[in-house]
Tab-separated table of C-alpha atoms in Angstrom:
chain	number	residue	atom	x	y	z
A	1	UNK	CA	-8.684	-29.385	8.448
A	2	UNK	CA	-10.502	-26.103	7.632
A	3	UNK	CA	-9.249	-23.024	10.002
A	4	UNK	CA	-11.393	-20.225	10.937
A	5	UNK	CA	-9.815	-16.524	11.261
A	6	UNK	CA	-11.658	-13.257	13.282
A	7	UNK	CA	-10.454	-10.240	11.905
A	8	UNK	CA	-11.408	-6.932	14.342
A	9	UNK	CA	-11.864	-3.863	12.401
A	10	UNK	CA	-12.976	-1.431	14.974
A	11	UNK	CA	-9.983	0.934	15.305
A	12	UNK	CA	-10.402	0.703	10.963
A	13	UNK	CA	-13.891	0.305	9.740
A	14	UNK	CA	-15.438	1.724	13.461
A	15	UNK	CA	-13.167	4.985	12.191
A	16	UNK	CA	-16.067	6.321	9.529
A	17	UNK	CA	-18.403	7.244	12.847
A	18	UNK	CA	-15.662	9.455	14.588
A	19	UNK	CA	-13.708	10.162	12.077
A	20	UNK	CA	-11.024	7.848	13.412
A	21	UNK	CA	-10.502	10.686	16.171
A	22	UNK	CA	-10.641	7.433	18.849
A	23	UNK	CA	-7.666	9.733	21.263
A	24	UNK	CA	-4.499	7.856	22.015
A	25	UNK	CA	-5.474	6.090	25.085
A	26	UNK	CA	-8.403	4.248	23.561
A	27	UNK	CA	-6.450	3.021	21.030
A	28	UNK	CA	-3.789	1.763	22.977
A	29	UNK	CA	-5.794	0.327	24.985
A	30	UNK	CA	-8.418	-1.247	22.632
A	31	UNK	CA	-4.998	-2.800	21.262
A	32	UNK	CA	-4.281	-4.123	24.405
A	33	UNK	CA	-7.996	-5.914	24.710
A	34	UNK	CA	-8.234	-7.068	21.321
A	35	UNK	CA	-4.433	-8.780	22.041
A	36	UNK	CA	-6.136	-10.516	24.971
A	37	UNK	CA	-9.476	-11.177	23.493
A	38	UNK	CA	-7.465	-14.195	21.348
A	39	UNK	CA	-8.521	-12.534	17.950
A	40	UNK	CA	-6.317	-13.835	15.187
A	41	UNK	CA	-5.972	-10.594	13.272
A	42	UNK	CA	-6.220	-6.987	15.094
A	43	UNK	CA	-6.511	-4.239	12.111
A	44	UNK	CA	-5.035	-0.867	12.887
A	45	UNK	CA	-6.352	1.275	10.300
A	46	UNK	CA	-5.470	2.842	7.381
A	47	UNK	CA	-2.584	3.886	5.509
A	48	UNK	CA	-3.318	6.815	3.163
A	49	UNK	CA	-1.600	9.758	1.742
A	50	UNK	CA	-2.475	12.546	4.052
A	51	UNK	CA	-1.683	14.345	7.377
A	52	UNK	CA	-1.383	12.435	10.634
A	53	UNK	CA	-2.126	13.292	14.179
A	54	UNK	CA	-1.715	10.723	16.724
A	55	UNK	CA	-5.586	10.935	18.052
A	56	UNK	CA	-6.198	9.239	14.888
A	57	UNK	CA	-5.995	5.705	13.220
A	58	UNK	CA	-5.082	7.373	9.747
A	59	UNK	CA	-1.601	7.222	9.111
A	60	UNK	CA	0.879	7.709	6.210
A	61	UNK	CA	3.930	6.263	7.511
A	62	UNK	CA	4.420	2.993	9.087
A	63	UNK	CA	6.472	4.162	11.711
A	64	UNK	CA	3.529	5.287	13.621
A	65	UNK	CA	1.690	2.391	13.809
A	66	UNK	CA	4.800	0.293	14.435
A	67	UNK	CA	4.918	2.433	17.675
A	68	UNK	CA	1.498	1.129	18.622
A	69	UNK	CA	2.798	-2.320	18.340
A	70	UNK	CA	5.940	-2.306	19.878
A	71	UNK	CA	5.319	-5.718	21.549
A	72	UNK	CA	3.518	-7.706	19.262
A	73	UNK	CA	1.897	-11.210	20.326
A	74	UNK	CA	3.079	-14.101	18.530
A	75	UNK	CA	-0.280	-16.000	18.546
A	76	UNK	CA	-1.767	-12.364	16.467
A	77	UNK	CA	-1.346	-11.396	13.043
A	78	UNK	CA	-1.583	-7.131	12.469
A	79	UNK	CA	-3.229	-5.316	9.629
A	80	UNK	CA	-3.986	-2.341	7.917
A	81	UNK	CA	-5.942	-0.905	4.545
A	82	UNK	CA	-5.155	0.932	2.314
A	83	UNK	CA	-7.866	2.017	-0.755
A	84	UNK	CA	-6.569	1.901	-4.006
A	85	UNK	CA	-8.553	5.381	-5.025
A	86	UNK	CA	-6.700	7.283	-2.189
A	87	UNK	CA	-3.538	5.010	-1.773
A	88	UNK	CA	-0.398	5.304	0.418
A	89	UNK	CA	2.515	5.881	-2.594
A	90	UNK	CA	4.011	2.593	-2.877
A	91	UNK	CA	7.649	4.706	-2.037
A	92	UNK	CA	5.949	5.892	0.535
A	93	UNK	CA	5.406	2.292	1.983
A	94	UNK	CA	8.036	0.402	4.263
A	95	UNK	CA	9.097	-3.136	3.589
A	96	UNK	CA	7.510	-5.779	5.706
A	97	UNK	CA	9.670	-6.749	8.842
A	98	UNK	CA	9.167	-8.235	12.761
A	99	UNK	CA	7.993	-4.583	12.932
A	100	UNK	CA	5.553	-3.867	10.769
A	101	UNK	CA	1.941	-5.210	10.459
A	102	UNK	CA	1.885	-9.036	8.635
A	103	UNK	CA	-1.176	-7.884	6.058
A	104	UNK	CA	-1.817	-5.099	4.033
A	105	UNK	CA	-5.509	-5.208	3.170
A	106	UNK	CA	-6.478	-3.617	-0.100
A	107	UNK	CA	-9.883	-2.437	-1.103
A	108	UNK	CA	-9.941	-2.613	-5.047
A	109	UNK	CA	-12.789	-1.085	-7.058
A	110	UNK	CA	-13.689	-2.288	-10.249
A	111	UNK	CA	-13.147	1.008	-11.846
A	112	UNK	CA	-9.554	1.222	-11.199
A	113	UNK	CA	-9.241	-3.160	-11.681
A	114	UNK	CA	-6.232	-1.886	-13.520
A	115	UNK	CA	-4.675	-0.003	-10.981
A	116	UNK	CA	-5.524	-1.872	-8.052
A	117	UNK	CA	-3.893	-5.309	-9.408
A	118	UNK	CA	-0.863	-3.085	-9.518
A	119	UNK	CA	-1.002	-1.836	-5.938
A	120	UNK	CA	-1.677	-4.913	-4.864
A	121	UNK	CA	1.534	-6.154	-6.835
A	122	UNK	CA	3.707	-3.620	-5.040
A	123	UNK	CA	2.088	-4.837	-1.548
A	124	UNK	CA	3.155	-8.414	-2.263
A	125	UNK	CA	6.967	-7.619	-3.578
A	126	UNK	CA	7.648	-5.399	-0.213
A	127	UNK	CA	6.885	-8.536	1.709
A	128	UNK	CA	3.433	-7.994	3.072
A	129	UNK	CA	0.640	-10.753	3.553
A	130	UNK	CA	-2.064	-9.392	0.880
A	131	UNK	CA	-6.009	-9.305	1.089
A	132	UNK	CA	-7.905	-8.378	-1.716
A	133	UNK	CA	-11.412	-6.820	-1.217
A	134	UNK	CA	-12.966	-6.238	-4.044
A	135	UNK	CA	-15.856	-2.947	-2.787
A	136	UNK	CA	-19.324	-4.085	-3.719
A	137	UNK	CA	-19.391	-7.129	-4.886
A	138	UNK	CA	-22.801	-7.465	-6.049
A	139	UNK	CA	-21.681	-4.804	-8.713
A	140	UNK	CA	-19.448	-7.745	-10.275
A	141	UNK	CA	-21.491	-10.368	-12.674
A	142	UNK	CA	-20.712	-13.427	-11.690
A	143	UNK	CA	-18.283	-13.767	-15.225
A	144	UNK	CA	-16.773	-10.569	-14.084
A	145	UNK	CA	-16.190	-11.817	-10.416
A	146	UNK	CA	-14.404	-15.257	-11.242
A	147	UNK	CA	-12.319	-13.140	-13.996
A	148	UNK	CA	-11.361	-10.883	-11.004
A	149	UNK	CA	-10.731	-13.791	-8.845
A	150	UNK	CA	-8.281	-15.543	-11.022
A	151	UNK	CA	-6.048	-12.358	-12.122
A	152	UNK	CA	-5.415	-11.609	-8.334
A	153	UNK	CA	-5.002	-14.709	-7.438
A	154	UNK	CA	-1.962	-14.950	-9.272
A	155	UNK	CA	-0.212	-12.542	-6.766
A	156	UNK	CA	-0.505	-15.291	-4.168
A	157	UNK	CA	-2.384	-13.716	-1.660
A	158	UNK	CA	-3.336	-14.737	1.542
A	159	UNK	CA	-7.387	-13.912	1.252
A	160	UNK	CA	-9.364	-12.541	-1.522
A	161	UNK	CA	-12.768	-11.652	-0.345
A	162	UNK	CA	-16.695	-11.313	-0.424
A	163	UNK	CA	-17.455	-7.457	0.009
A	164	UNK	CA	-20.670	-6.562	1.037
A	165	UNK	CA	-20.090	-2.758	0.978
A	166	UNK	CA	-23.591	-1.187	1.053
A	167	UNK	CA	-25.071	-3.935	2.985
A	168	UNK	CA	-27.124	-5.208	0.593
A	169	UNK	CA	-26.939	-9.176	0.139
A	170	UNK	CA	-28.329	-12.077	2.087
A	171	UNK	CA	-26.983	-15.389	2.622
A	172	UNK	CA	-28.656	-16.459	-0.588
A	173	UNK	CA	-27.264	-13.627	-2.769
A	174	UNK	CA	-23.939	-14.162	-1.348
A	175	UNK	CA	-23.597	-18.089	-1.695
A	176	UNK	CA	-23.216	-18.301	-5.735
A	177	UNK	CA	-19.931	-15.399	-5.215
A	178	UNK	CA	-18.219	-17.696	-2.205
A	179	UNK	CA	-18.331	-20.678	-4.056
A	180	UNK	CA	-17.370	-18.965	-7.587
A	181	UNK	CA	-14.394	-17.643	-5.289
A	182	UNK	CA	-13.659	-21.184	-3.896
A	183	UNK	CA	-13.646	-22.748	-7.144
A	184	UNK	CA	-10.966	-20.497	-8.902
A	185	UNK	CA	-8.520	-20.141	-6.587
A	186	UNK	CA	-5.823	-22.082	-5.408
A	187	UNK	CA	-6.663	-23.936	-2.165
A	188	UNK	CA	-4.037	-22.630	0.287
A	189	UNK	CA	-5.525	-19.219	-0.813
A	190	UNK	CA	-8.424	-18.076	2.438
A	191	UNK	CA	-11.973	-16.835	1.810
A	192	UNK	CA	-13.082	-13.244	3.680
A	193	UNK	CA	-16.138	-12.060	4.681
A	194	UNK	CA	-16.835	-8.231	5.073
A	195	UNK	CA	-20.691	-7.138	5.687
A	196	UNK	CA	-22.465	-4.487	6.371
A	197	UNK	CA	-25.832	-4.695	8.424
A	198	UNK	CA	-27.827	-2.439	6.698
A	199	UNK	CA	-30.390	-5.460	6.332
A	200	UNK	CA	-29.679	-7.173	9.377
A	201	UNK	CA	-27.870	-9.829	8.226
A	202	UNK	CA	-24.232	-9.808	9.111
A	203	UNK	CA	-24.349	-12.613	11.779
A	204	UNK	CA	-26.672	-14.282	9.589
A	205	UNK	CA	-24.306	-14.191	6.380
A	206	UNK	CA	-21.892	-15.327	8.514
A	207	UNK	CA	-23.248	-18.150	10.079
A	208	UNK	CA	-24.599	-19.436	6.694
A	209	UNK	CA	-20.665	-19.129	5.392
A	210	UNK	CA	-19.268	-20.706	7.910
A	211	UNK	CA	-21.229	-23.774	7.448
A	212	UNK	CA	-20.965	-24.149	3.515
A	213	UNK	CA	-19.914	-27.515	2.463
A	214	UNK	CA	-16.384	-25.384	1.265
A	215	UNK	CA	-12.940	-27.381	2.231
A	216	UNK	CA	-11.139	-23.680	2.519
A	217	UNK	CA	-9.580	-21.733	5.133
A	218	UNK	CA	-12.023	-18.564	6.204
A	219	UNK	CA	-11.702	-15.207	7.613
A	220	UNK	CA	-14.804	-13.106	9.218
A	221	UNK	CA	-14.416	-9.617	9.621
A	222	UNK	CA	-16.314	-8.147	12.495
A	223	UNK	CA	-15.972	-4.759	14.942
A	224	UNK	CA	-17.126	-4.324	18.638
A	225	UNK	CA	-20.209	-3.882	19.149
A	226	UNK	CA	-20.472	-3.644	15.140
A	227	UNK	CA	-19.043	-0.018	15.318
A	228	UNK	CA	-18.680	0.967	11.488
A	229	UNK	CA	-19.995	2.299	8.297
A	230	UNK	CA	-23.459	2.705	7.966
A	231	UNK	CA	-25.436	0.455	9.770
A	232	UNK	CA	-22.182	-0.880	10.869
A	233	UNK	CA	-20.345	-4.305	10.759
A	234	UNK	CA	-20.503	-8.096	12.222
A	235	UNK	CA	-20.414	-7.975	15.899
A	236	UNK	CA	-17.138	-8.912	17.310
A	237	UNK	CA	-18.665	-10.557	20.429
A	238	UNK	CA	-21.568	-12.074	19.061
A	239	UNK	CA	-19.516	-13.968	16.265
A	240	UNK	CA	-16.776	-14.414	18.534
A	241	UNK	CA	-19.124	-16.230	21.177
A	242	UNK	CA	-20.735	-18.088	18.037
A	243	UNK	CA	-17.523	-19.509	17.546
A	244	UNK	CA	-16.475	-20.914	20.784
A	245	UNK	CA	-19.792	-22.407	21.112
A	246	UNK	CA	-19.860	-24.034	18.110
A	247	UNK	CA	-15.762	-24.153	16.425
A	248	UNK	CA	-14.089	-25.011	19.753
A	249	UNK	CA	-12.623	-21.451	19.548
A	250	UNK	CA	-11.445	-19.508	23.145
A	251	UNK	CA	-12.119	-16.234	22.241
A	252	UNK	CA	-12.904	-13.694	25.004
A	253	UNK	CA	-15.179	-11.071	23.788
A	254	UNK	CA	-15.731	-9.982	27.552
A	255	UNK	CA	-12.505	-7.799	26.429
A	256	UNK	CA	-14.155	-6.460	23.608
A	257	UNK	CA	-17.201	-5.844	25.758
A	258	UNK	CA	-14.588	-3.645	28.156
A	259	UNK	CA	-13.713	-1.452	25.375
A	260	UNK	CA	-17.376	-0.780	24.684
A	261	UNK	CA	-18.357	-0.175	27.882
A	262	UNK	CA	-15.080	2.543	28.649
A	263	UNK	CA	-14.743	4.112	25.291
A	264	UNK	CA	-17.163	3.410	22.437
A	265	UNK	CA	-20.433	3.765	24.363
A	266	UNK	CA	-19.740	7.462	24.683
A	267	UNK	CA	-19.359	7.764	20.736
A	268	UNK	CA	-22.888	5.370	20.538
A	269	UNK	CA	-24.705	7.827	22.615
A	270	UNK	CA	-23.673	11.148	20.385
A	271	UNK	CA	-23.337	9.294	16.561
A	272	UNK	CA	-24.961	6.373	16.797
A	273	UNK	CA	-24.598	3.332	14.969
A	274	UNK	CA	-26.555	0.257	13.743
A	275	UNK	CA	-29.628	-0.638	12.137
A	276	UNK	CA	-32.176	2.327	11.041
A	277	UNK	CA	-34.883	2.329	8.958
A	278	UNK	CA	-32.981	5.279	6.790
A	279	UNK	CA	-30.104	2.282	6.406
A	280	UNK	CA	-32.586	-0.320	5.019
A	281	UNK	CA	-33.584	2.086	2.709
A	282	UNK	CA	-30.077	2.870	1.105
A	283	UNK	CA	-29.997	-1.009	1.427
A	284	UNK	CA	-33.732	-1.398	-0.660
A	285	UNK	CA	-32.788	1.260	-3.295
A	286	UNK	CA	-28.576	0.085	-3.389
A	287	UNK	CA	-27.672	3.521	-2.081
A	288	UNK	CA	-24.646	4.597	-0.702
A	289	UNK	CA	-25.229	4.820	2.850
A	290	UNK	CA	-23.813	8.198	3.283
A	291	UNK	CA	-27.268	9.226	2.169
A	292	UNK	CA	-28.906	7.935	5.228
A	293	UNK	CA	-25.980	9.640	7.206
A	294	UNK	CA	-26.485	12.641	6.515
A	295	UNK	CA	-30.019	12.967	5.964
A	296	UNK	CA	-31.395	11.294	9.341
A	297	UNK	CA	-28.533	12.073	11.699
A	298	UNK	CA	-27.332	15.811	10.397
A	299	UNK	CA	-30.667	17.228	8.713
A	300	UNK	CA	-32.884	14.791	10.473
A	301	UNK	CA	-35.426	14.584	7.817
A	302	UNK	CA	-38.696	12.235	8.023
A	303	UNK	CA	-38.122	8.864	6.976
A	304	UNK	CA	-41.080	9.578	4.051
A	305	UNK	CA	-38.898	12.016	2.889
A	306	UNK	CA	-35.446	10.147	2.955
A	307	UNK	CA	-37.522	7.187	0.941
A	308	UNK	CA	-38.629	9.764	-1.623
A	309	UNK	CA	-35.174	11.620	-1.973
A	310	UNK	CA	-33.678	8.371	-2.830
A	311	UNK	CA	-36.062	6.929	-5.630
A	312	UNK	CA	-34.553	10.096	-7.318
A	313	UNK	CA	-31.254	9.429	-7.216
A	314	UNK	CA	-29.452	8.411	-10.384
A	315	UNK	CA	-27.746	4.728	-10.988
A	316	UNK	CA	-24.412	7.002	-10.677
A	317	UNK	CA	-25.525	9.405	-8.246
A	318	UNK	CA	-26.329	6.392	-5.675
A	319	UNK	CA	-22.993	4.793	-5.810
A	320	UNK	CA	-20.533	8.017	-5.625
A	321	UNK	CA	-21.854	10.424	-2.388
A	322	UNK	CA	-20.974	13.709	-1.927
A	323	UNK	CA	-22.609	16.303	0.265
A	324	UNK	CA	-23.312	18.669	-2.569
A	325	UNK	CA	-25.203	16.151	-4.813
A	326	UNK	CA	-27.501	15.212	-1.268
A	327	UNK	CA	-28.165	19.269	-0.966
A	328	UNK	CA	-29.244	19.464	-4.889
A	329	UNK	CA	-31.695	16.016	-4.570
A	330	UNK	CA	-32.921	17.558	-1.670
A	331	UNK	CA	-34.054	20.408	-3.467
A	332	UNK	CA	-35.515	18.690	-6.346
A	333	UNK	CA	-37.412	16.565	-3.786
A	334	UNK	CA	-38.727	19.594	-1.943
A	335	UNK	CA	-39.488	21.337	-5.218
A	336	UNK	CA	-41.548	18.227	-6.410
A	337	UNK	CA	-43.212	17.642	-3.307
């Protein structure tokens, strides 16, 4: 019988509004929800190569999240990420035990194929669960995605997923990459889904996947109140609610709604999050959504003008952000206009 998994993200994927900078009590104590909330994986964060203070849910040792986790719950698996452009040194990178997280989760870009089958190699042989997300999958043809599919699925892993980094893809766009993924893989091998809702269409996406005629075990990724990147994630509490009212599940997302309510309503009102019209434009021209970021919430620039900044931008220029290329299209815009 096909099993269902909710994966919570918020103390990972929420991180990119705040900067991770949640403070230590909210973390411990969105831990604590998320533990009661019946979730069946709770990710921590990420594991990358660079300082650490304890405010944060960046961390390059893991010792310190194995100190937020002291007590795990046997009915919970634990996660983190790590991205294979900025990745935690495999030496640097304790074996799996009873006190480590159960799943490394690595996001692979098709750049660095190479290089992430490697990592992901390393994850596997010091004893972690593995997930592979492959960033943007709409970049992949759909040759290139079932070649992909089939080399990491020789590692075994526990999920390989459908990535919809930029928030770009529907249900419809989506469906031929789930079942190329279901149909080259082995079958004890789960299906993820990570979205963006750039587009609106997270729950949607989701509800579509979940009812697929596909005999495979799934995983749906999802943050409270869809705290993340860009226009932000899946809803924890909305899927979660979907699923007790329609998978027998016995989630609790009145825990997740606690968390919102103490902590991340405070971030909401000073960096919001969620759908904007600058998001469905990085979403309409398959922009990096950093774009939107920074031109609507830090230079708070006239939608007109967002839409005609990124019509400019470059295939190359729209995938890989940085501040300094936003600045110089800026000026090109205002010097054209």
């Amino acid at each position: 019988m096909r099993k269902i998994k909710l994966l919570d993200c918020t103390l990972r994927d929420g991180g990119y509004i705040n900067d991770w900078d949640f403070g230590i009590e909210m973390i411990g104590k969105t831990i604590n929800n998320l533990e009661e909330s019946n979730i069946d994986i709770l990710e921590l964060g990420f594991l990358k190569d660079e300082s650490y203070r304890r405010n944060r849910t960046v961390f390059n040792k893991m010792s310190q999240i194995n100190a937020l986790i002291k007590n795990k719950k046997p009915y919970l698996q634990y996660a983190a990420m790590i991205e294979v452009v900025n990745p935690l040194p495999l030496d640097k990178l304790d074996n799996c035990s009873d006190e480590t997280v159960d799943i490394i989760r690595v996001i692979v870009w098709k750049r660095l194929i190479n290089e992430g089958f490697e990592y992901c190699k390393g994850v596997v042989e010091k004893g972690y669960k593995l997930c592979v997300q492959p960033a943007r999958v709409d970049q992949y043809s759909y040759e290139e995605f079932e070649e992909m599919v089939k080399k990491f699925s020789t590692l075994n892993p526990l999920a390989i997923y459908v990535v919809d980094s930029f928030g770009t893809q529907d249900e419809k766009t989506l469906e031929p990459y789930f079942k190329i993924a279901h149909n080259n893989m082995p079958s004890n091998i789960w299906l993820g889904y990570h979205g963006h809702n750039n587009l609106m269409q997270a729950m949607e996406v989701s509800k579509y996947f979940i009812n697929m005629d596909l005999d495979r075990n799934i995983i749906l990724d999802a943050s409270i109140y869809g705290m993340g990147r860009g226009a932000g994630n899946l809803n924890s509490e909305l899927i979660a609610k979907y699923l007790n009212d329609t998978e027998n599940k016995d989630y609790r997302p009145e825990k997740m709604l606690e968390i919102y309510d103490r902590y991340l309503k405070s971030i909401y009102n000073w960096c919001p999050w969620g759908y904007s019209l600058p998001y469905y434009l990085t979403a309409k021209y398959n922009c990096n959504p950093n774009y939107a970021s920074y031109y609507d919430w830090e230079l708070k620039l006239p939608t007109d003008d967002i839409k005609g900044i990124l019509e400019m931008l470059s295939d190359e220029d729209k995938i890989m952000y940085t501040k300094e290329k936003a600045d110089e299209y800026l000026s090109k815009y205002r010097k054209k206009k």
